[in-house]
Short mmCIF file of C-alpha atoms in Angstrom, two decimals:
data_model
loop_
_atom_site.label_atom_id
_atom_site.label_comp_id
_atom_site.label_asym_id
_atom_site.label_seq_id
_atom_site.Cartn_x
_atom_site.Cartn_y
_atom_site.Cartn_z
CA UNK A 139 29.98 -99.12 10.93
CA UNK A 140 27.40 -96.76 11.48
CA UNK A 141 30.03 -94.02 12.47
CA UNK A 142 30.58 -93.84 8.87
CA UNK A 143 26.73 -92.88 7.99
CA UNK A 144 27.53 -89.45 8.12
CA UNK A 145 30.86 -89.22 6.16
CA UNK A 146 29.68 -91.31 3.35
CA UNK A 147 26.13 -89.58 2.86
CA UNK A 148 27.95 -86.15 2.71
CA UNK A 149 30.64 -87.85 -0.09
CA UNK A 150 28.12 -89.69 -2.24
CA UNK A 151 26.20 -86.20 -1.52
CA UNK A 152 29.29 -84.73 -2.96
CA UNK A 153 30.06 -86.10 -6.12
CA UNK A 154 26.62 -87.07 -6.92
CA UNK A 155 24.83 -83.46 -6.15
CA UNK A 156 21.27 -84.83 -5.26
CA UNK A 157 20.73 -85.53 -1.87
CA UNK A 158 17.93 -88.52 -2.75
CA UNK A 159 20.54 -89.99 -5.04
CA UNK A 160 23.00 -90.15 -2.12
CA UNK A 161 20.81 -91.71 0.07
CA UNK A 162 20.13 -94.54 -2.19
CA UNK A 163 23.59 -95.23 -2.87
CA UNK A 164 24.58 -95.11 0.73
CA UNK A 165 21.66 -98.16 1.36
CA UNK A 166 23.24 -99.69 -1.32
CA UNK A 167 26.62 -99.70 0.37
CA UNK A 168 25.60 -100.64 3.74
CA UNK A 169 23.78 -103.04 2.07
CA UNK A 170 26.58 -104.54 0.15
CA UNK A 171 28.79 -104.11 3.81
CA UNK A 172 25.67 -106.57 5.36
CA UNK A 173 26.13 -109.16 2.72
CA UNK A 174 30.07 -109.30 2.64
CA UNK A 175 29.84 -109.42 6.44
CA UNK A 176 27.42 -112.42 6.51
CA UNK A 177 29.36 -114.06 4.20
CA UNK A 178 32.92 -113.86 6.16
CA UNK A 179 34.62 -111.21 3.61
CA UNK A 180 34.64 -108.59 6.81
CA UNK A 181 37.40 -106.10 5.76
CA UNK A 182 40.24 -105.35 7.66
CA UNK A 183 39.43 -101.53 6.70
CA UNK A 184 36.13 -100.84 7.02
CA UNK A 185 36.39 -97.16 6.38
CA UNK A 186 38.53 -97.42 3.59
CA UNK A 187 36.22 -100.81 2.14
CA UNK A 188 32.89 -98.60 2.85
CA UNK A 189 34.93 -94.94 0.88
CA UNK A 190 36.07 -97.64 -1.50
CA UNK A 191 32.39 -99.22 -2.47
CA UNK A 192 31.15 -95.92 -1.83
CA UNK A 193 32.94 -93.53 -4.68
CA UNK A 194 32.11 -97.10 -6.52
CA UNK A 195 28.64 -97.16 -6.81
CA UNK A 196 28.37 -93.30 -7.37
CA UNK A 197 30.66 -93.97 -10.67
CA UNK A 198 28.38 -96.27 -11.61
CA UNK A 199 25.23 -94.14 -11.17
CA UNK A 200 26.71 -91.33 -12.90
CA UNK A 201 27.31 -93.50 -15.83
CA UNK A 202 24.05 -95.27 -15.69
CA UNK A 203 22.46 -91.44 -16.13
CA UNK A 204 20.22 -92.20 -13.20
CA UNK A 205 21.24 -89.07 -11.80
CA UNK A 206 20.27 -86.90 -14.48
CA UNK A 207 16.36 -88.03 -14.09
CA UNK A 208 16.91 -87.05 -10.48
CA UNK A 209 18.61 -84.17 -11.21
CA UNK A 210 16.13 -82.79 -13.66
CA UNK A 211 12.95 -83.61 -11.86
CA UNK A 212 11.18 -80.91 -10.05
CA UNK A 213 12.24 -79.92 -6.73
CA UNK A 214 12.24 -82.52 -4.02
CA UNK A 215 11.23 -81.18 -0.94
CA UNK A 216 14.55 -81.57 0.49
CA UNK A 217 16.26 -78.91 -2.42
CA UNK A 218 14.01 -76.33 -1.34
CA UNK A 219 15.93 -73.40 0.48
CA UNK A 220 14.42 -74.25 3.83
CA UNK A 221 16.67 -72.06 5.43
CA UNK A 222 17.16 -68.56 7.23
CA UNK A 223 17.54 -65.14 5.54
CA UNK A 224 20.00 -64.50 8.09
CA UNK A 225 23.75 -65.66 7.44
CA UNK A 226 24.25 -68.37 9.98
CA UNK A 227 28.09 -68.48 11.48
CA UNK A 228 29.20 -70.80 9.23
CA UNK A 229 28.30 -68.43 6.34
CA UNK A 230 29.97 -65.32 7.79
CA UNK A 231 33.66 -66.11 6.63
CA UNK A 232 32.24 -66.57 2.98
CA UNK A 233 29.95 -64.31 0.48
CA UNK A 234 27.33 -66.00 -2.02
CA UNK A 235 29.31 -64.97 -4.61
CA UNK A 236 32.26 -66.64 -3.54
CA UNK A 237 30.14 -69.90 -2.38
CA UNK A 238 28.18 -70.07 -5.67
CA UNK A 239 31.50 -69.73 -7.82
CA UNK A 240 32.84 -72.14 -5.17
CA UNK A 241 30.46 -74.99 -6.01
CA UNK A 242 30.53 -74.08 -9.70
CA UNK A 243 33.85 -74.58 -10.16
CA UNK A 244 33.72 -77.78 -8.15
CA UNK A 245 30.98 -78.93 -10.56
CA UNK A 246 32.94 -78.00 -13.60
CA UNK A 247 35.52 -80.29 -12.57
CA UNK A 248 36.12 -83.40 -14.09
CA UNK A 249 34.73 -86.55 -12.30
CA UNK A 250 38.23 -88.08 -11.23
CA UNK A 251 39.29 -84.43 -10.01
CA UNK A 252 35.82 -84.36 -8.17
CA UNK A 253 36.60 -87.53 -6.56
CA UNK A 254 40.37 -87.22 -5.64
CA UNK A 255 39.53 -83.77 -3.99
CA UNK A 256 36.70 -84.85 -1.92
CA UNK A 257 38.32 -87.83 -0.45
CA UNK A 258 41.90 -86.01 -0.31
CA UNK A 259 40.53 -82.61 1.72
CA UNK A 260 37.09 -83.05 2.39
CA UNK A 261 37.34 -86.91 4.05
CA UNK A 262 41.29 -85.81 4.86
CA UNK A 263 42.33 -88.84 3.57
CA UNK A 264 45.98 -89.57 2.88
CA UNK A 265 47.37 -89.61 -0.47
CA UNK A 266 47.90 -93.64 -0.67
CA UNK A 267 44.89 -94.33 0.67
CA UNK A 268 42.96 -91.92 -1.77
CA UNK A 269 44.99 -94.09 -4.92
CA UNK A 270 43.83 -97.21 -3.27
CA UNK A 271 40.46 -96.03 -3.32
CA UNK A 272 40.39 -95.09 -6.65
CA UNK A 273 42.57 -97.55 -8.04
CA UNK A 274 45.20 -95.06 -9.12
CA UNK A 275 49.04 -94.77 -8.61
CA UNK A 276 50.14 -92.12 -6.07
CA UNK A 277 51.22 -90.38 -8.71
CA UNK A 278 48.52 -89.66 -10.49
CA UNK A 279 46.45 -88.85 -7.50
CA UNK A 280 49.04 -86.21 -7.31
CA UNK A 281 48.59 -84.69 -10.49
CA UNK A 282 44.56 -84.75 -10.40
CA UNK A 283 44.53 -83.32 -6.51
CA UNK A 284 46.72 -80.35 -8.37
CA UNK A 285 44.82 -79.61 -11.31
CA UNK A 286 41.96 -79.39 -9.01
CA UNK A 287 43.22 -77.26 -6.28
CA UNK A 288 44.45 -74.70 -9.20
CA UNK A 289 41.13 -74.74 -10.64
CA UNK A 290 39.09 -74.38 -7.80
CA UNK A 291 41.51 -71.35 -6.15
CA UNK A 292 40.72 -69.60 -9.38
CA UNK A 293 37.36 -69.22 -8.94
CA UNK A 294 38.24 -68.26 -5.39
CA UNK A 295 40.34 -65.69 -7.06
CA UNK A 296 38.11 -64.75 -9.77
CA UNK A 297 35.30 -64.30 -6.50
CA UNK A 298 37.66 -61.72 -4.88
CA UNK B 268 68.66 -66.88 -4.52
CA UNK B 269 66.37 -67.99 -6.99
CA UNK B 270 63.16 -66.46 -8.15
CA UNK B 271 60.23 -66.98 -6.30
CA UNK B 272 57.36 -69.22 -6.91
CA UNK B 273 54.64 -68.96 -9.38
CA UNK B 274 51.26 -69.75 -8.06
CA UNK B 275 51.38 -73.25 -10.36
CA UNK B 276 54.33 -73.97 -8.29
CA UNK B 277 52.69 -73.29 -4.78
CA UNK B 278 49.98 -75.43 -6.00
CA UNK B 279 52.39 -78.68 -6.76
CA UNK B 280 54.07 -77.74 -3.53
CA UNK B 281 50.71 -78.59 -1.83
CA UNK B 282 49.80 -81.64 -4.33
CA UNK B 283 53.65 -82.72 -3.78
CA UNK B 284 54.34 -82.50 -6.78
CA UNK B 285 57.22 -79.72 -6.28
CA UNK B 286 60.83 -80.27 -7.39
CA UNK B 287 63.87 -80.18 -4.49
CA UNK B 288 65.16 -76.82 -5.33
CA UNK B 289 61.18 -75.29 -5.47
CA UNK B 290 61.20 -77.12 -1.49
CA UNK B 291 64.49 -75.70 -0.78
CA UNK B 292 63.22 -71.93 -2.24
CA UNK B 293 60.32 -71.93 -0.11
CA UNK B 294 61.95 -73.06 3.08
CA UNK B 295 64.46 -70.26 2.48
CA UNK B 296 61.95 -67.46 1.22
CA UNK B 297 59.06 -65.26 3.37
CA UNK B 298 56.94 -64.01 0.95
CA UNK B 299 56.35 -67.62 -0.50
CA UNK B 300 55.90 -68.84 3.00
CA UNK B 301 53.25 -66.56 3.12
CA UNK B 302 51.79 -66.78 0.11
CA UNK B 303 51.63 -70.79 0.65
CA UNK B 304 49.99 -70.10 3.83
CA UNK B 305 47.52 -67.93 1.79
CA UNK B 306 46.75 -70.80 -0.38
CA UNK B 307 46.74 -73.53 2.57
CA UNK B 308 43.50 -71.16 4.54
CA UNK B 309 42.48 -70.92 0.38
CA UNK B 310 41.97 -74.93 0.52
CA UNK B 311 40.48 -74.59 3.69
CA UNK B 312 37.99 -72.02 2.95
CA UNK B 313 37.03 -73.86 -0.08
CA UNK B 314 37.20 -77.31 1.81
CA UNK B 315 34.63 -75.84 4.15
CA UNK B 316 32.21 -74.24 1.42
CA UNK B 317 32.06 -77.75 0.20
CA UNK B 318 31.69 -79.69 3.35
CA UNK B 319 29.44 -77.52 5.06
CA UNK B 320 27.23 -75.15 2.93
CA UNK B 321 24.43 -76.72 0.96
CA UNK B 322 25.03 -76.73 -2.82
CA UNK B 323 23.16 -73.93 -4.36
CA UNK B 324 20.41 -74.73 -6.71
CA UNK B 325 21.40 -72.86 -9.69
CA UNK B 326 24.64 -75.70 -11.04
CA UNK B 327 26.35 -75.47 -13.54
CA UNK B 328 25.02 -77.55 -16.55
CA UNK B 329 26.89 -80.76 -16.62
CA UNK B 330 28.62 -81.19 -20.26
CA UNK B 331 25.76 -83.44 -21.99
CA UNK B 332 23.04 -80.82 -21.42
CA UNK B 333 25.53 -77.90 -22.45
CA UNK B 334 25.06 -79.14 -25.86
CA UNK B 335 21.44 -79.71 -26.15
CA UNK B 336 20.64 -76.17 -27.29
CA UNK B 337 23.54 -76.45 -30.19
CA UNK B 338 21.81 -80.20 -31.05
CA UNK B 339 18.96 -78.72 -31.09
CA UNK B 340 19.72 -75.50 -33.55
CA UNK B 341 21.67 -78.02 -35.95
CA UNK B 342 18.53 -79.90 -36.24
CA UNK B 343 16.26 -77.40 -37.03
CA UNK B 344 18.68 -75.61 -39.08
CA UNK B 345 18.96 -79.03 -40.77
CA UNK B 346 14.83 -79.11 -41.07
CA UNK B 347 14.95 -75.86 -42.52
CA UNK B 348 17.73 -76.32 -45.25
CA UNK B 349 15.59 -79.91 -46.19
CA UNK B 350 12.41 -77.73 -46.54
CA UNK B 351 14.30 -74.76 -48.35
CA UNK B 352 15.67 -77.47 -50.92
CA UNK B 353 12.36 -78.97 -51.30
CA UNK B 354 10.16 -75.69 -52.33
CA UNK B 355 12.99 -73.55 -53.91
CA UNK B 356 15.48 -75.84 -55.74
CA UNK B 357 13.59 -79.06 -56.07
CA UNK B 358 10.69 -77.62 -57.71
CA UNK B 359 12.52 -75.18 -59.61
CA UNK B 360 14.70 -77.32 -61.46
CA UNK B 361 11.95 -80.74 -62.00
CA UNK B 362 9.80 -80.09 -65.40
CA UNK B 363 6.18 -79.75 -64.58
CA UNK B 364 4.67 -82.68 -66.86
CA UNK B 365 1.92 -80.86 -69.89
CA UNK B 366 -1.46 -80.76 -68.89
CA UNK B 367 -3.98 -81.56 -72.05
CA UNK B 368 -6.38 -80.12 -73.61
CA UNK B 369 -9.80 -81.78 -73.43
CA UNK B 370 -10.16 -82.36 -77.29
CA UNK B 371 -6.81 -84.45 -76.97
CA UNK B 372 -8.47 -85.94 -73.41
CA UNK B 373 -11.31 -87.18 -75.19
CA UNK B 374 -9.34 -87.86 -78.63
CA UNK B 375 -7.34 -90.67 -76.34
CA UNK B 376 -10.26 -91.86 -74.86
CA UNK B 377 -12.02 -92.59 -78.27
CA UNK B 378 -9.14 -94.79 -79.38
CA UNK B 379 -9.23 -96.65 -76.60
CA UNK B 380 -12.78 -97.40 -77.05
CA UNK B 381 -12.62 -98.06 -80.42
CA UNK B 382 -9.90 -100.30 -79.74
CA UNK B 383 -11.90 -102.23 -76.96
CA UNK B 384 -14.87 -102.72 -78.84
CA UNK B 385 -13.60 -103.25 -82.02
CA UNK B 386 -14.39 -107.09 -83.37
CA UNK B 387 -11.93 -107.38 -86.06
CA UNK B 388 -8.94 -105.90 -83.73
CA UNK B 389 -8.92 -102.99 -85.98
CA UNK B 390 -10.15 -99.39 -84.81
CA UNK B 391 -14.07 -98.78 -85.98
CA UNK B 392 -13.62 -96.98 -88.64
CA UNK B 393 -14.55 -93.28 -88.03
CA UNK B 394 -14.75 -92.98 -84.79
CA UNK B 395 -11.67 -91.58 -84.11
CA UNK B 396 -12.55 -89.05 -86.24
CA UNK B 397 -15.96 -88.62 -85.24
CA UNK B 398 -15.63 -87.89 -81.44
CA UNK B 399 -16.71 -90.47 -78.66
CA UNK B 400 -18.73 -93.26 -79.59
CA UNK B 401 -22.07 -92.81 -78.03
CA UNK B 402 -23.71 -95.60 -75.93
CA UNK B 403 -26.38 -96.78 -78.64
CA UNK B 404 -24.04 -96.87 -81.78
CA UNK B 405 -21.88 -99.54 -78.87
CA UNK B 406 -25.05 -101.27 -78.39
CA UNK B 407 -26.00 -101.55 -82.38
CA UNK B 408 -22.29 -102.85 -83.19
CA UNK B 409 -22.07 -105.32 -80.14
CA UNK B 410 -25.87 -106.72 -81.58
CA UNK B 411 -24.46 -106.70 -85.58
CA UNK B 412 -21.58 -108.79 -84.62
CA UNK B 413 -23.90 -111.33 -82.55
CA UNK B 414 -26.42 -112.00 -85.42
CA UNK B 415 -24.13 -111.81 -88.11
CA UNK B 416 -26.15 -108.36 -89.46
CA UNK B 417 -29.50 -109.34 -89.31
CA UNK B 418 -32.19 -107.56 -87.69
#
């Protein structure tokens, strides 16, 4: 279960956008995975269970407008730009410009588009299991993952 | 052969969302192939960006704060119309009630007097006319009406 640290910290991380935030709602999951564990409701899945409880609790957050307090309070020490003036590899293939509009235009999306893209591409999830997390139809997991990939290649466009 | 793709359609291609004969086109056609392949490394690029590169710290405001500033304007444009109606209109169009003179000020105040130390009920006759009763002509009536007029 711990294999899973990683993925979900980087997807609350994702559609949360505070890094402190994510933290706290991965505990809470892990948490949650401890109790229904203990109490003999183990999961067959426990990667789709943990994505599931996961994309879950950061709904509920969002709503709750924790986030926003976080969001809006001065810099934790983990936002500051603690990193090199140099471009590192990974920043080579891609300008500022293009990263900036990048995460713009994933922030601009709405929620369910956020959601469906991050598990769909960024945990390379299939389409099923993606509706099953979200408790949509195939379908419309379709139709979000589209509206989202047009958006987004837009402002890849528009960065050009 | 039929047209080629729009970029819309490449995009339901990759959602599949595309229709048989838009499968069928781009099976059949090069420059679609390669302009799905364009937006397949597109996805990945972006993909990457998000998975890998730390969000920068200038985000886009989320949709509640985007309409703080125009909450904000209304209200004070609100404050100001309140305040506008309050000094220009309000003011303009209430009467201002007559201020008195001080003749008629003290003209009042001797009726009342009279009227509040009168025995009989009825107004001491002359003192209306005669101004403000002073303190001793109150004192000499107030001491007639106790011992019935004598000294």
């Amino acid at each position: 279960m711990i294999a899973h640290y990683g993925r979900l910290r980087r997807l609350c991380r994702l559609l949360l956008g505070d890094p402190q935030e994510a933290e706290d709602v991965v505990q809470e999951v892990f948490l949650k995975a401890h109790e229904a564990e203990q109490l003999g409701r183990a999961p067959m899945d426990w990667a789709a269970w943990l994505t599931r409880v996961a994309v879950n609790a950061c709904r509920d957050r969002r709503r709750a407008g924790g986030w926003m307090r976080f969001r809006l309070r001065s810099s934790h020490i983990d936002d500051l730009p603690l990193v090199a003036d140099t471009p590192g590899p990974g920043d080579v293939a891609v300008s500022e410009d293009a990263r900036r509009r990048i995460w713009a235009a994933f922030r601009g999306l709405p929620r369910r588009q956020q959601e469906v893209f991050a598990l769909r591409y960024i945990e390379e999830r299939a389409t099923t299991d993606v509706a099953v997390a979200l408790g949509l139809s195939p379908g419309s997991v379709k139709r979000h993952l589209y509206r989202a990939v047009r958006h987004l290649r837009r402002a890849l466009a528009d960065a050009r | 052969m039929s047209a080629c793709l729009s970029d819309d359609a490449l995009a339901r291609l990759h959602a599949d969302l595309a229709s048989i004969s838009e499968r069928a086109h781009l099976a059949t056609c090069a420059a679609c192939s390669g302009r799905s392949r364009q937006l397949r490394r597109d996805l990945e690029l972006i993909t990457a960006v998000l998975r890998d590169t730390r969000e920068p710290l200038t985000r886009v405001a989320p949709a509640r704060r985007r309409w703080l500033p125009a909450a904000v304007g209304l209200s004070a444009a609100a404050v100001a119309l309140l305040v506008w109606v309050e000094v220009a209109v309000w003011r303009a169009v209430t009467p201002v009630p007559p201020t008195m003179q001080p003749q008629e000020v003290a003209a009042i105040l001797s009726d009342v007097s009279a009227s509040l130390f009168s025995v009989s009920g009825d107004p001491v006759p002359g003192a209306a006319d005669d101004g403000p009763l002073s303190l001793e002509s109150m004192a000499r009536e107030v001491d007639s009406s106790l011992t019935g007029g004598e000294p």
